[in-house]
Structure formats: C-alpha cells, structure tokens
Amino acid sequence: MKQLNKIKRVAVELICLLYVLLFIYAAVSKLLDFENFQVQLGQSPLLSAFAWWVSGLVPIMELGIVVVLAIPKWRILGLFASLSLMTLFTSYIFIVLNFSAFVPCSCGGILEKMSWNTHLVFNVAFVGLAVVALVWQNQISIENTRFKIIQPLVKSISIAIVSSVGIMTILFLSSEDLMQRKNPFVRRYIRRSIELVHSVDLKFNSYYFSGYNQGTMYLGNYTDPLRILSIDSSFKAVKGIEIDFKNRNLPFRSVKVLVRGNYFFLIDGSVPRIFKGSIEDWKITEELKGVPNFTLAEPIDSTSIVFRNNTGLGAAHILGIFNSNQSSKVEYLPTLLQKQIDGIFDTDGMLLFNAELGRIVYVYFYRNEIILADKNGTLQQRQHTIDTISNAKIKVAYLKEGSQRKMSAPPAIVNANTATKSNLLFVESKVPGLYEDDAMWKQAAIIDVYNLKKNTYVLSFPIFGVKENKLQSLFVTKTHLYVILGTNLKIYELKDILRKEMINGMCSHSHL
C-alpha cells in the first residue's frame, strides 16, 4: 500500500508539473505576442465580443494556477482550477467544431501546428490527467490527517466540469447575439468565403456594372455611354454591344445604362429622361415620360423607378417613386431620408433595389444606417452597419448667401460601395474595427456582409489590390462577386458559407 501511494504521489507531482509547464508556456506566449493573441480572439466565433477582457484574463488565470499548483497545501485547489480551465478550453474547441458558423485559425503557441481535432484530443487528455490527479491526491490526503478535502470528490469534479461547459456555452450564445445584432464593432474575417477565379484587364477605368442576366455580365462605360461590354459565364467571351438610339441631340450630361432582366434602361437625371429597350436587340423602343430630375435612380420593374433628387425641404435629398403607368406618376417619400446637418451631404448614399426581397435599399455614405422600404416606398426597417458612427462627421460651408453648399473639410466616409443579392448586402467599409491590422487596410478593401432578412452581420473579407487601384464598384450574383479595381475586373466565386447564407440565411459549418 505504501509503495502504491508513493507511485500515486509521484504521478500527481508529474501531472502538476505538466500543467505548470503547459500554463507557463501558454501564458508567456500570449503575453509576448499579446496584440496577435487579442486579434485571434477578435476573430473567434465564440469570443469575438469578449476579446478585450478575455485576452487579459486567460494568461493571468494560467499564471495564477501555476502559483497555486506550486504550493503543496493548495494543490487540490490548483488541480480543480486546472480541470475547470482545461474543460473551458475543451468546450470551446468542441463548440467551434460542431456549432459555430466557421472554424478560425489556430490558437498559436504550443498548439499552433495541431489541427482542431488534435487540439480536442490533446485537451481531453489533459482533462483526464486532472481528474486522475484529483482522485489520487484525494486518496493520498485521506491518509494524511492534517489534510481535509471537499467531499464527495466525484460530485465536486462533476460540478467543476459541468460549470465550465455551461460558462463556455453561455459565452457562445451571448457572443453570437452580440456579434450579429449588437456588435461592439469586432469584425469576423472568414478565410475562403470567396476565391478569385478570373481577372480581366478592361484597359480603361471608366467602366461600371450595368447588370446581369442569365449568366452574362454587362458593363457600361461613362466615356462611351451607348456601348456595352458583355462577358459570359465562362469569362472568355467578351463582346462589345452598341445601343441603337436615334435621338442623340438631347443635352445628355450623365448617361447610365442599367440592365434588369430582359430589359435595359438608358437614364440621365439631368435631362431628365429614361428610355427602355430589350437586350435581345438593344434597341430603344420606349420612353418613360414624366420623370422628374434625379441624381440617383434604380428600376423596380419595367415601369417603375425609385429615384433620389434634391427637391426636399430646403433643397434636401428626398427619395421618390416614378411609375409611368399611373396618372399621378411621381410619389415622394419625405420620411425615408433623415436630415442631420444639411440634408444634402449628410443624407448622401447609395440606392439599390433588391428584386428577390422586393426591397428598396439605401445605404448612407457618412453614417452606419441602412434603409429598407417596400416597392411602394413604405419604410420596413432601419438597420445598421457594424461600425459605431451613427452621426455624419462632415463640415458644410454655405456660399453665396446660402445658395451653394460645399464640404469645408474631408468627410469621414463610413460606407463606400454596395451590392445586394437575395437576402445579402455587401458593403465596402472605410472604418477599421477592433483588433485589425493597419497594414491590411492599406492593401485591401474590407467588405462587410449583412443578412437583410434577419438583420444580422454575417462576416467580412478583404479584397486585395487597392494599394495600386481604387475599388470602384461591386456587383454580386448567386454564385460570384464582381469587383472593378482601377482598370481590372476581378471575379470571385462565393464559397459555401456565403451561398448557404444567401439561400436560407443560415451559416454553414465550413472548415478553413
């Protein structure tokens, strides 16, 4: 019996030593590269919302446990703390592998070279070692009348394990709600959410996305407004198309061509005129007469257009709907855009129409707000991008006794480019979040993805190449994201996590 107790005592000492070495190495690694550790936690699917305090608490706990384990009379307490912390880590990995929307990068340190499944086995083994050490330490302590231990041991171990699993589960559920609905501005970058599949040199930087239909992408050209470039789904057949338009004497100043389904619209809000034709022959066959001046316009259907002009109160921006089939062709929507400073610059933004949801979408440039309205212009919801800029940070100068307005200082742009498809909205953000690398922001445009149907933030990803070229425009289909960077058209394939989110609003369980 004495020999057996001696073996148990040595084994407990070795297990405690293993834990001491593990926690010292892990804590020191985190502290030496603390910024990177904080960034990794910021990208965690479970702990993103709590990265600030968890990043500091974990190494402190690890070092604290080391101290407790090193003091013989506190060893039982140290082993319970080791068991609880390792159970937390094990629960974290299990939830990541089985319940999170994505699997992040390695945690670094001693486990950097391990796969997530190997991490799980490693942690389970250490949980088992802690349990064995507690049982044997308990048996040794019973022989030592100087030592009293909490009884019963099995109940205490069970409470420690269940409590740790419960804490991690609560953190997971709370973090998901905070990240998706009450994000404290921590982005969730997911690798392989998109993949570059093709790149085309357009030679000129004057192209924009006109639209997409049945596998063919159409690009308009600001400097040659009646010429359309079509690119088929193989990305090999590139063809120029000339629009057949006879009335070229109109004083056009800002012509744009929009392809929607089998129709195309030739629009210019300064004239103002809207013409319509079929993409089968690219001939102008009809004019939608009676349209007011506009600065932005987006077709709702073959006869209806949502537009923006500055005929609101005090020459402010206002949205409206034009319908060529109604006797009263124009209906203004004065409550959609909300003035903060001047009603012009502070309400500037991007206008889209989501055909799948039947929603008008307006995204402000200078604040974190997304407006959703139905086809009739009735407000459905005001959603927000994940940044915290709710008020436009701009300065406006009034010239010529208030008849002219100009920006008196460079504005703080929040959202720069947008695209929408099905229930997803893609937004190029200009505002860095917590735990983000400044070097990446100099080389890439950051795209945030939102689920409009669920009013949630989904994920973010970088588009590299902006150091040399500005990201000019975005367009998204059910399978691909199209990006114009300078003179280059880049085509990215949407991976499963985005495709499934687009289809049913549920994130996929994808591995990186």
Short mmCIF file of N, CA and C in Angstrom, two decimals, residues 84-222:
data_model
loop_
_atom_site.label_atom_id
_atom_site.label_comp_id
_atom_site.label_asym_id
_atom_site.label_seq_id
_atom_site.Cartn_x
_atom_site.Cartn_y
_atom_site.Cartn_z
N SER A 84 -10.97 22.91 -14.42
CA SER A 84 -12.00 23.84 -14.90
C SER A 84 -11.53 24.61 -16.13
N LEU A 85 -10.30 25.12 -16.10
CA LEU A 85 -9.80 25.90 -17.23
C LEU A 85 -9.61 25.02 -18.46
N MET A 86 -9.08 23.81 -18.27
CA MET A 86 -8.90 22.93 -19.43
C MET A 86 -10.24 22.47 -19.97
N THR A 87 -11.24 22.31 -19.11
CA THR A 87 -12.59 21.96 -19.59
C THR A 87 -13.17 23.12 -20.40
N LEU A 88 -12.91 24.36 -19.95
CA LEU A 88 -13.34 25.52 -20.73
C LEU A 88 -12.73 25.49 -22.13
N PHE A 89 -11.40 25.25 -22.19
CA PHE A 89 -10.72 25.19 -23.49
C PHE A 89 -11.28 24.07 -24.35
N THR A 90 -11.54 22.92 -23.74
CA THR A 90 -12.06 21.76 -24.48
C THR A 90 -13.47 22.05 -25.01
N SER A 91 -14.30 22.67 -24.16
CA SER A 91 -15.66 23.03 -24.59
C SER A 91 -15.61 24.01 -25.75
N TYR A 92 -14.68 24.95 -25.67
CA TYR A 92 -14.51 25.94 -26.74
C TYR A 92 -14.24 25.25 -28.07
N ILE A 93 -13.29 24.32 -28.09
CA ILE A 93 -12.94 23.63 -29.33
C ILE A 93 -14.11 22.79 -29.82
N PHE A 94 -14.78 22.11 -28.91
CA PHE A 94 -15.92 21.27 -29.32
C PHE A 94 -17.03 22.11 -29.96
N ILE A 95 -17.33 23.26 -29.36
CA ILE A 95 -18.38 24.13 -29.92
C ILE A 95 -17.95 24.70 -31.26
N VAL A 96 -16.67 25.09 -31.38
CA VAL A 96 -16.17 25.61 -32.66
C VAL A 96 -16.33 24.58 -33.76
N LEU A 97 -15.98 23.33 -33.47
CA LEU A 97 -16.02 22.29 -34.48
C LEU A 97 -17.43 21.86 -34.85
N ASN A 98 -18.37 22.00 -33.93
CA ASN A 98 -19.69 21.42 -34.16
C ASN A 98 -20.84 22.42 -34.26
N PHE A 99 -20.68 23.63 -33.74
CA PHE A 99 -21.82 24.53 -33.68
C PHE A 99 -21.56 25.93 -34.23
N SER A 100 -20.31 26.31 -34.42
CA SER A 100 -20.04 27.67 -34.88
C SER A 100 -20.19 27.77 -36.39
N ALA A 101 -20.33 29.02 -36.86
CA ALA A 101 -20.51 29.27 -38.30
C ALA A 101 -19.25 28.99 -39.09
N PHE A 102 -18.10 29.03 -38.47
CA PHE A 102 -16.84 28.81 -39.16
C PHE A 102 -15.78 28.37 -38.16
N VAL A 103 -14.70 27.83 -38.68
CA VAL A 103 -13.58 27.40 -37.85
C VAL A 103 -12.44 28.39 -38.05
N PRO A 104 -12.02 29.09 -36.99
CA PRO A 104 -10.98 30.10 -37.15
C PRO A 104 -9.59 29.48 -37.27
N CYS A 105 -8.59 30.36 -37.32
CA CYS A 105 -7.21 29.90 -37.40
C CYS A 105 -6.79 29.28 -36.07
N SER A 106 -5.59 28.70 -36.06
CA SER A 106 -5.04 28.09 -34.86
C SER A 106 -4.89 29.12 -33.75
N CYS A 107 -4.89 28.62 -32.52
CA CYS A 107 -4.72 29.50 -31.37
C CYS A 107 -3.28 29.95 -31.18
N GLY A 108 -2.36 29.32 -31.89
CA GLY A 108 -0.96 29.69 -31.77
C GLY A 108 -0.29 28.98 -30.62
N GLY A 109 0.93 29.42 -30.28
CA GLY A 109 1.66 28.85 -29.17
C GLY A 109 2.00 27.40 -29.41
N ILE A 110 1.92 26.60 -28.34
CA ILE A 110 2.32 25.21 -28.41
C ILE A 110 1.41 24.38 -29.32
N LEU A 111 0.19 24.83 -29.53
CA LEU A 111 -0.77 24.08 -30.34
C LEU A 111 -0.85 24.57 -31.77
N GLU A 112 0.06 25.44 -32.17
CA GLU A 112 -0.06 26.10 -33.46
C GLU A 112 -0.05 25.11 -34.62
N LYS A 113 0.73 24.03 -34.49
CA LYS A 113 0.88 23.08 -35.59
C LYS A 113 -0.19 22.00 -35.56
N MET A 114 -1.04 21.99 -34.55
CA MET A 114 -2.06 20.95 -34.44
C MET A 114 -3.32 21.35 -35.19
N SER A 115 -4.03 20.34 -35.70
CA SER A 115 -5.36 20.60 -36.25
C SER A 115 -6.33 20.78 -35.09
N TRP A 116 -7.54 21.26 -35.42
CA TRP A 116 -8.52 21.48 -34.35
C TRP A 116 -8.93 20.16 -33.70
N ASN A 117 -9.02 19.09 -34.47
CA ASN A 117 -9.37 17.79 -33.89
C ASN A 117 -8.26 17.29 -32.97
N THR A 118 -7.00 17.55 -33.35
CA THR A 118 -5.88 17.18 -32.49
C THR A 118 -5.88 18.02 -31.21
N HIS A 119 -6.24 19.30 -31.35
CA HIS A 119 -6.41 20.16 -30.17
C HIS A 119 -7.39 19.52 -29.19
N LEU A 120 -8.49 19.04 -29.74
CA LEU A 120 -9.54 18.48 -28.90
C LEU A 120 -9.04 17.26 -28.14
N VAL A 121 -8.34 16.36 -28.85
CA VAL A 121 -7.79 15.16 -28.20
C VAL A 121 -6.77 15.54 -27.13
N PHE A 122 -5.91 16.49 -27.46
CA PHE A 122 -4.90 16.98 -26.51
C PHE A 122 -5.56 17.50 -25.24
N ASN A 123 -6.59 18.33 -25.39
CA ASN A 123 -7.26 18.91 -24.22
C ASN A 123 -8.01 17.87 -23.41
N VAL A 124 -8.67 16.93 -24.11
CA VAL A 124 -9.40 15.87 -23.40
C VAL A 124 -8.42 15.05 -22.56
N ALA A 125 -7.22 14.79 -23.12
CA ALA A 125 -6.20 14.04 -22.37
C ALA A 125 -5.80 14.78 -21.10
N PHE A 126 -5.65 16.10 -21.20
CA PHE A 126 -5.28 16.87 -20.01
C PHE A 126 -6.42 16.96 -19.01
N VAL A 127 -7.65 16.98 -19.49
CA VAL A 127 -8.80 16.92 -18.57
C VAL A 127 -8.76 15.60 -17.81
N GLY A 128 -8.49 14.51 -18.54
CA GLY A 128 -8.38 13.20 -17.89
C GLY A 128 -7.26 13.15 -16.86
N LEU A 129 -6.12 13.74 -17.19
CA LEU A 129 -5.00 13.77 -16.24
C LEU A 129 -5.37 14.54 -14.97
N ALA A 130 -6.11 15.64 -15.13
CA ALA A 130 -6.52 16.42 -13.96
C ALA A 130 -7.45 15.61 -13.07
N VAL A 131 -8.37 14.86 -13.69
CA VAL A 131 -9.30 14.02 -12.92
C VAL A 131 -8.52 12.94 -12.15
N VAL A 132 -7.58 12.28 -12.85
CA VAL A 132 -6.77 11.24 -12.20
C VAL A 132 -5.98 11.83 -11.04
N ALA A 133 -5.36 13.00 -11.26
CA ALA A 133 -4.58 13.63 -10.20
C ALA A 133 -5.44 13.99 -9.00
N LEU A 134 -6.67 14.45 -9.24
CA LEU A 134 -7.57 14.79 -8.13
C LEU A 134 -7.95 13.55 -7.33
N VAL A 135 -8.27 12.45 -8.04
CA VAL A 135 -8.65 11.20 -7.35
C VAL A 135 -7.50 10.69 -6.51
N TRP A 136 -6.30 10.66 -7.10
CA TRP A 136 -5.15 10.13 -6.36
C TRP A 136 -4.73 11.07 -5.23
N GLN A 137 -4.81 12.38 -5.49
CA GLN A 137 -4.48 13.33 -4.42
C GLN A 137 -5.47 13.20 -3.27
N ASN A 138 -6.72 12.91 -3.59
CA ASN A 138 -7.74 12.71 -2.57
C ASN A 138 -7.41 11.48 -1.72
N GLN A 139 -7.00 10.42 -2.40
CA GLN A 139 -6.66 9.20 -1.68
C GLN A 139 -5.44 9.41 -0.78
N ILE A 140 -4.47 10.17 -1.30
CA ILE A 140 -3.28 10.48 -0.50
C ILE A 140 -3.65 11.34 0.70
N SER A 141 -4.55 12.30 0.49
CA SER A 141 -4.94 13.23 1.55
C SER A 141 -5.71 12.54 2.66
N ILE A 142 -6.49 11.50 2.30
CA ILE A 142 -7.24 10.76 3.32
C ILE A 142 -6.28 10.10 4.31
N GLU A 143 -5.12 9.67 3.78
CA GLU A 143 -4.12 9.06 4.64
C GLU A 143 -3.43 10.09 5.52
N ASN A 144 -3.55 11.37 5.12
CA ASN A 144 -2.87 12.45 5.85
C ASN A 144 -3.89 13.18 6.71
N THR A 145 -3.86 12.95 7.99
CA THR A 145 -4.86 13.54 8.89
C THR A 145 -4.75 15.05 8.97
N ARG A 146 -3.65 15.60 8.52
CA ARG A 146 -3.51 17.06 8.55
C ARG A 146 -4.34 17.71 7.44
N PHE A 147 -4.81 16.94 6.48
CA PHE A 147 -5.44 17.50 5.29
C PHE A 147 -6.92 17.12 5.25
N LYS A 148 -7.76 18.04 5.07
CA LYS A 148 -9.18 17.78 4.88
C LYS A 148 -9.57 18.23 3.47
N ILE A 149 -10.31 17.42 2.78
CA ILE A 149 -10.66 17.72 1.38
C ILE A 149 -12.17 17.74 1.23
N ILE A 150 -12.63 18.49 0.25
CA ILE A 150 -14.06 18.59 -0.03
C ILE A 150 -14.60 17.21 -0.42
N GLN A 151 -15.69 16.84 0.16
CA GLN A 151 -16.31 15.55 -0.12
C GLN A 151 -17.76 15.76 -0.56
N PRO A 152 -18.37 14.93 -1.41
CA PRO A 152 -17.67 13.84 -2.08
C PRO A 152 -16.91 14.34 -3.31
N LEU A 153 -15.82 13.67 -3.64
CA LEU A 153 -14.95 14.12 -4.72
C LEU A 153 -15.64 14.06 -6.08
N VAL A 154 -16.35 13.00 -6.34
CA VAL A 154 -17.00 12.82 -7.66
C VAL A 154 -17.97 13.97 -7.93
N LYS A 155 -18.71 14.35 -6.89
CA LYS A 155 -19.66 15.45 -7.04
C LYS A 155 -18.93 16.76 -7.35
N SER A 156 -17.81 16.99 -6.66
CA SER A 156 -17.05 18.22 -6.86
C SER A 156 -16.48 18.29 -8.27
N ILE A 157 -15.92 17.15 -8.74
CA ILE A 157 -15.38 17.11 -10.10
C ILE A 157 -16.49 17.33 -11.12
N SER A 158 -17.64 16.70 -10.91
CA SER A 158 -18.77 16.86 -11.85
C SER A 158 -19.23 18.30 -11.91
N ILE A 159 -19.32 18.95 -10.74
CA ILE A 159 -19.74 20.36 -10.70
C ILE A 159 -18.75 21.24 -11.46
N ALA A 160 -17.45 20.98 -11.27
CA ALA A 160 -16.41 21.76 -11.96
C ALA A 160 -16.53 21.62 -13.47
N ILE A 161 -16.71 20.39 -13.94
CA ILE A 161 -16.80 20.14 -15.39
C ILE A 161 -18.07 20.74 -15.97
N VAL A 162 -19.21 20.48 -15.32
CA VAL A 162 -20.49 20.99 -15.84
C VAL A 162 -20.52 22.51 -15.82
N SER A 163 -19.98 23.11 -14.78
CA SER A 163 -19.95 24.58 -14.68
C SER A 163 -19.11 25.18 -15.80
N SER A 164 -17.97 24.57 -16.07
CA SER A 164 -17.09 25.09 -17.13
C SER A 164 -17.75 24.98 -18.50
N VAL A 165 -18.38 23.84 -18.76
CA VAL A 165 -19.09 23.68 -20.03
C VAL A 165 -20.23 24.70 -20.13
N GLY A 166 -20.94 24.91 -19.03
CA GLY A 166 -22.04 25.87 -19.02
C GLY A 166 -21.57 27.29 -19.29
N ILE A 167 -20.44 27.67 -18.67
CA ILE A 167 -19.90 29.02 -18.88
C ILE A 167 -19.54 29.24 -20.34
N MET A 168 -18.88 28.25 -20.96
CA MET A 168 -18.49 28.41 -22.36
C MET A 168 -19.72 28.45 -23.26
N THR A 169 -20.75 27.66 -22.95
CA THR A 169 -21.98 27.67 -23.74
C THR A 169 -22.66 29.04 -23.66
N ILE A 170 -22.70 29.61 -22.47
CA ILE A 170 -23.30 30.94 -22.28
C ILE A 170 -22.50 31.99 -23.06
N LEU A 171 -21.17 31.90 -22.99
CA LEU A 171 -20.32 32.84 -23.74
C LEU A 171 -20.59 32.73 -25.23
N PHE A 172 -20.74 31.50 -25.73
CA PHE A 172 -21.01 31.28 -27.14
C PHE A 172 -22.33 31.91 -27.56
N LEU A 173 -23.39 31.63 -26.81
CA LEU A 173 -24.71 32.16 -27.15
C LEU A 173 -24.73 33.68 -27.04
N SER A 174 -24.09 34.22 -26.01
CA SER A 174 -24.06 35.67 -25.82
C SER A 174 -23.23 36.34 -26.91
N SER A 175 -22.10 35.74 -27.26
CA SER A 175 -21.24 36.31 -28.28
C SER A 175 -21.92 36.34 -29.63
N GLU A 176 -22.65 35.26 -29.96
CA GLU A 176 -23.35 35.22 -31.24
C GLU A 176 -24.39 36.34 -31.33
N ASP A 177 -25.11 36.56 -30.25
CA ASP A 177 -26.11 37.62 -30.25
C ASP A 177 -25.46 38.99 -30.36
N LEU A 178 -24.36 39.19 -29.62
CA LEU A 178 -23.66 40.48 -29.67
C LEU A 178 -23.05 40.73 -31.03
N MET A 179 -22.42 39.71 -31.63
CA MET A 179 -21.76 39.88 -32.92
C MET A 179 -22.75 40.16 -34.03
N GLN A 180 -23.90 39.46 -34.01
CA GLN A 180 -24.84 39.57 -35.12
C GLN A 180 -25.80 40.74 -34.96
N ARG A 181 -26.19 41.05 -33.74
CA ARG A 181 -27.24 42.05 -33.57
C ARG A 181 -26.79 43.29 -32.78
N LYS A 182 -25.82 43.13 -31.88
CA LYS A 182 -25.36 44.26 -31.06
C LYS A 182 -23.85 44.34 -31.11
N ASN A 183 -23.31 44.24 -32.33
CA ASN A 183 -21.86 44.11 -32.50
C ASN A 183 -21.12 45.30 -31.89
N PRO A 184 -20.15 45.03 -31.01
CA PRO A 184 -19.33 46.12 -30.46
C PRO A 184 -18.21 46.51 -31.41
N PHE A 185 -18.42 46.28 -32.69
CA PHE A 185 -17.52 46.59 -33.78
C PHE A 185 -16.25 45.73 -33.76
N VAL A 186 -16.47 44.45 -33.77
CA VAL A 186 -15.40 43.47 -33.97
C VAL A 186 -15.76 42.70 -35.23
N ARG A 187 -14.91 42.80 -36.23
CA ARG A 187 -15.20 42.10 -37.48
C ARG A 187 -14.86 40.62 -37.36
N ARG A 188 -15.56 39.84 -38.15
CA ARG A 188 -15.32 38.40 -38.19
C ARG A 188 -14.83 38.05 -39.59
N TYR A 189 -13.50 37.95 -39.72
CA TYR A 189 -12.91 37.62 -41.02
C TYR A 189 -12.91 36.10 -41.18
N ILE A 190 -13.46 35.65 -42.28
CA ILE A 190 -13.53 34.22 -42.54
C ILE A 190 -12.78 33.90 -43.82
N ARG A 191 -11.75 33.09 -43.70
CA ARG A 191 -10.98 32.70 -44.86
C ARG A 191 -11.82 31.84 -45.79
N ARG A 192 -11.52 31.93 -47.08
CA ARG A 192 -12.17 31.13 -48.11
C ARG A 192 -13.67 31.36 -48.18
N SER A 193 -14.11 32.53 -47.79
CA SER A 193 -15.52 32.88 -48.03
C SER A 193 -15.70 33.27 -49.50
N ILE A 194 -14.61 33.74 -50.13
CA ILE A 194 -14.59 33.99 -51.57
C ILE A 194 -13.26 33.49 -52.12
N GLU A 195 -13.22 33.25 -53.43
CA GLU A 195 -11.98 32.80 -54.08
C GLU A 195 -11.88 33.44 -55.45
N LEU A 196 -10.75 34.08 -55.73
CA LEU A 196 -10.53 34.70 -57.03
C LEU A 196 -10.44 33.63 -58.12
N VAL A 197 -11.28 33.75 -59.15
CA VAL A 197 -11.29 32.75 -60.22
C VAL A 197 -10.91 33.33 -61.57
N HIS A 198 -11.00 34.65 -61.72
CA HIS A 198 -10.65 35.22 -63.02
C HIS A 198 -10.42 36.73 -62.87
N SER A 199 -9.60 37.25 -63.77
CA SER A 199 -9.32 38.68 -63.80
C SER A 199 -9.21 39.13 -65.24
N VAL A 200 -9.85 40.24 -65.56
CA VAL A 200 -9.86 40.77 -66.93
C VAL A 200 -9.36 42.21 -66.90
N ASP A 201 -8.42 42.54 -67.77
CA ASP A 201 -7.95 43.92 -67.89
C ASP A 201 -8.86 44.65 -68.86
N LEU A 202 -9.63 45.60 -68.35
CA LEU A 202 -10.59 46.34 -69.17
C LEU A 202 -9.94 47.49 -69.95
N LYS A 203 -8.68 47.77 -69.68
CA LYS A 203 -7.89 48.81 -70.36
C LYS A 203 -8.25 50.23 -69.90
N PHE A 204 -9.51 50.45 -69.53
CA PHE A 204 -9.95 51.78 -69.12
C PHE A 204 -10.59 51.70 -67.73
N ASN A 205 -10.55 52.82 -67.00
CA ASN A 205 -11.13 52.84 -65.66
C ASN A 205 -12.50 53.52 -65.62
N SER A 206 -13.15 53.58 -66.77
CA SER A 206 -14.44 54.26 -66.87
C SER A 206 -15.62 53.30 -66.91
N TYR A 207 -15.38 52.02 -66.63
CA TYR A 207 -16.47 51.04 -66.67
C TYR A 207 -17.21 50.98 -65.34
N TYR A 208 -18.47 50.58 -65.42
CA TYR A 208 -19.31 50.35 -64.25
C TYR A 208 -20.20 49.15 -64.53
N PHE A 209 -20.81 48.59 -63.50
CA PHE A 209 -21.69 47.43 -63.67
C PHE A 209 -23.08 47.89 -64.11
N SER A 210 -23.51 47.44 -65.28
CA SER A 210 -24.86 47.75 -65.77
C SER A 210 -25.87 46.74 -65.25
N GLY A 211 -25.47 45.48 -65.19
CA GLY A 211 -26.40 44.46 -64.73
C GLY A 211 -25.98 43.07 -65.15
N TYR A 212 -26.85 42.12 -64.89
CA TYR A 212 -26.53 40.70 -65.11
C TYR A 212 -27.80 39.98 -65.51
N ASN A 213 -27.69 39.07 -66.48
CA ASN A 213 -28.86 38.30 -66.89
C ASN A 213 -28.42 36.97 -67.51
N GLN A 214 -28.94 35.87 -66.94
CA GLN A 214 -28.73 34.54 -67.47
C GLN A 214 -27.27 34.25 -67.81
N GLY A 215 -26.41 34.47 -66.84
CA GLY A 215 -25.02 34.10 -66.99
C GLY A 215 -24.14 35.12 -67.69
N THR A 216 -24.69 36.24 -68.07
CA THR A 216 -23.91 37.27 -68.77
C THR A 216 -23.85 38.55 -67.94
N MET A 217 -22.64 39.06 -67.73
CA MET A 217 -22.43 40.32 -67.04
C MET A 217 -22.32 41.44 -68.06
N TYR A 218 -22.99 42.57 -67.79
CA TYR A 218 -22.96 43.72 -68.69
C TYR A 218 -22.28 44.90 -67.99
N LEU A 219 -21.34 45.52 -68.69
CA LEU A 219 -20.63 46.67 -68.16
C LEU A 219 -20.91 47.89 -69.03
N GLY A 220 -21.25 49.00 -68.36
CA GLY A 220 -21.40 50.27 -69.07
C GLY A 220 -20.09 51.04 -69.03
N ASN A 221 -20.03 52.11 -69.85
CA ASN A 221 -18.82 52.93 -69.93
C ASN A 221 -19.22 54.40 -69.91
N TYR A 222 -18.74 55.12 -68.89
CA TYR A 222 -19.11 56.53 -68.75
C TYR A 222 -18.64 57.37 -69.93
#
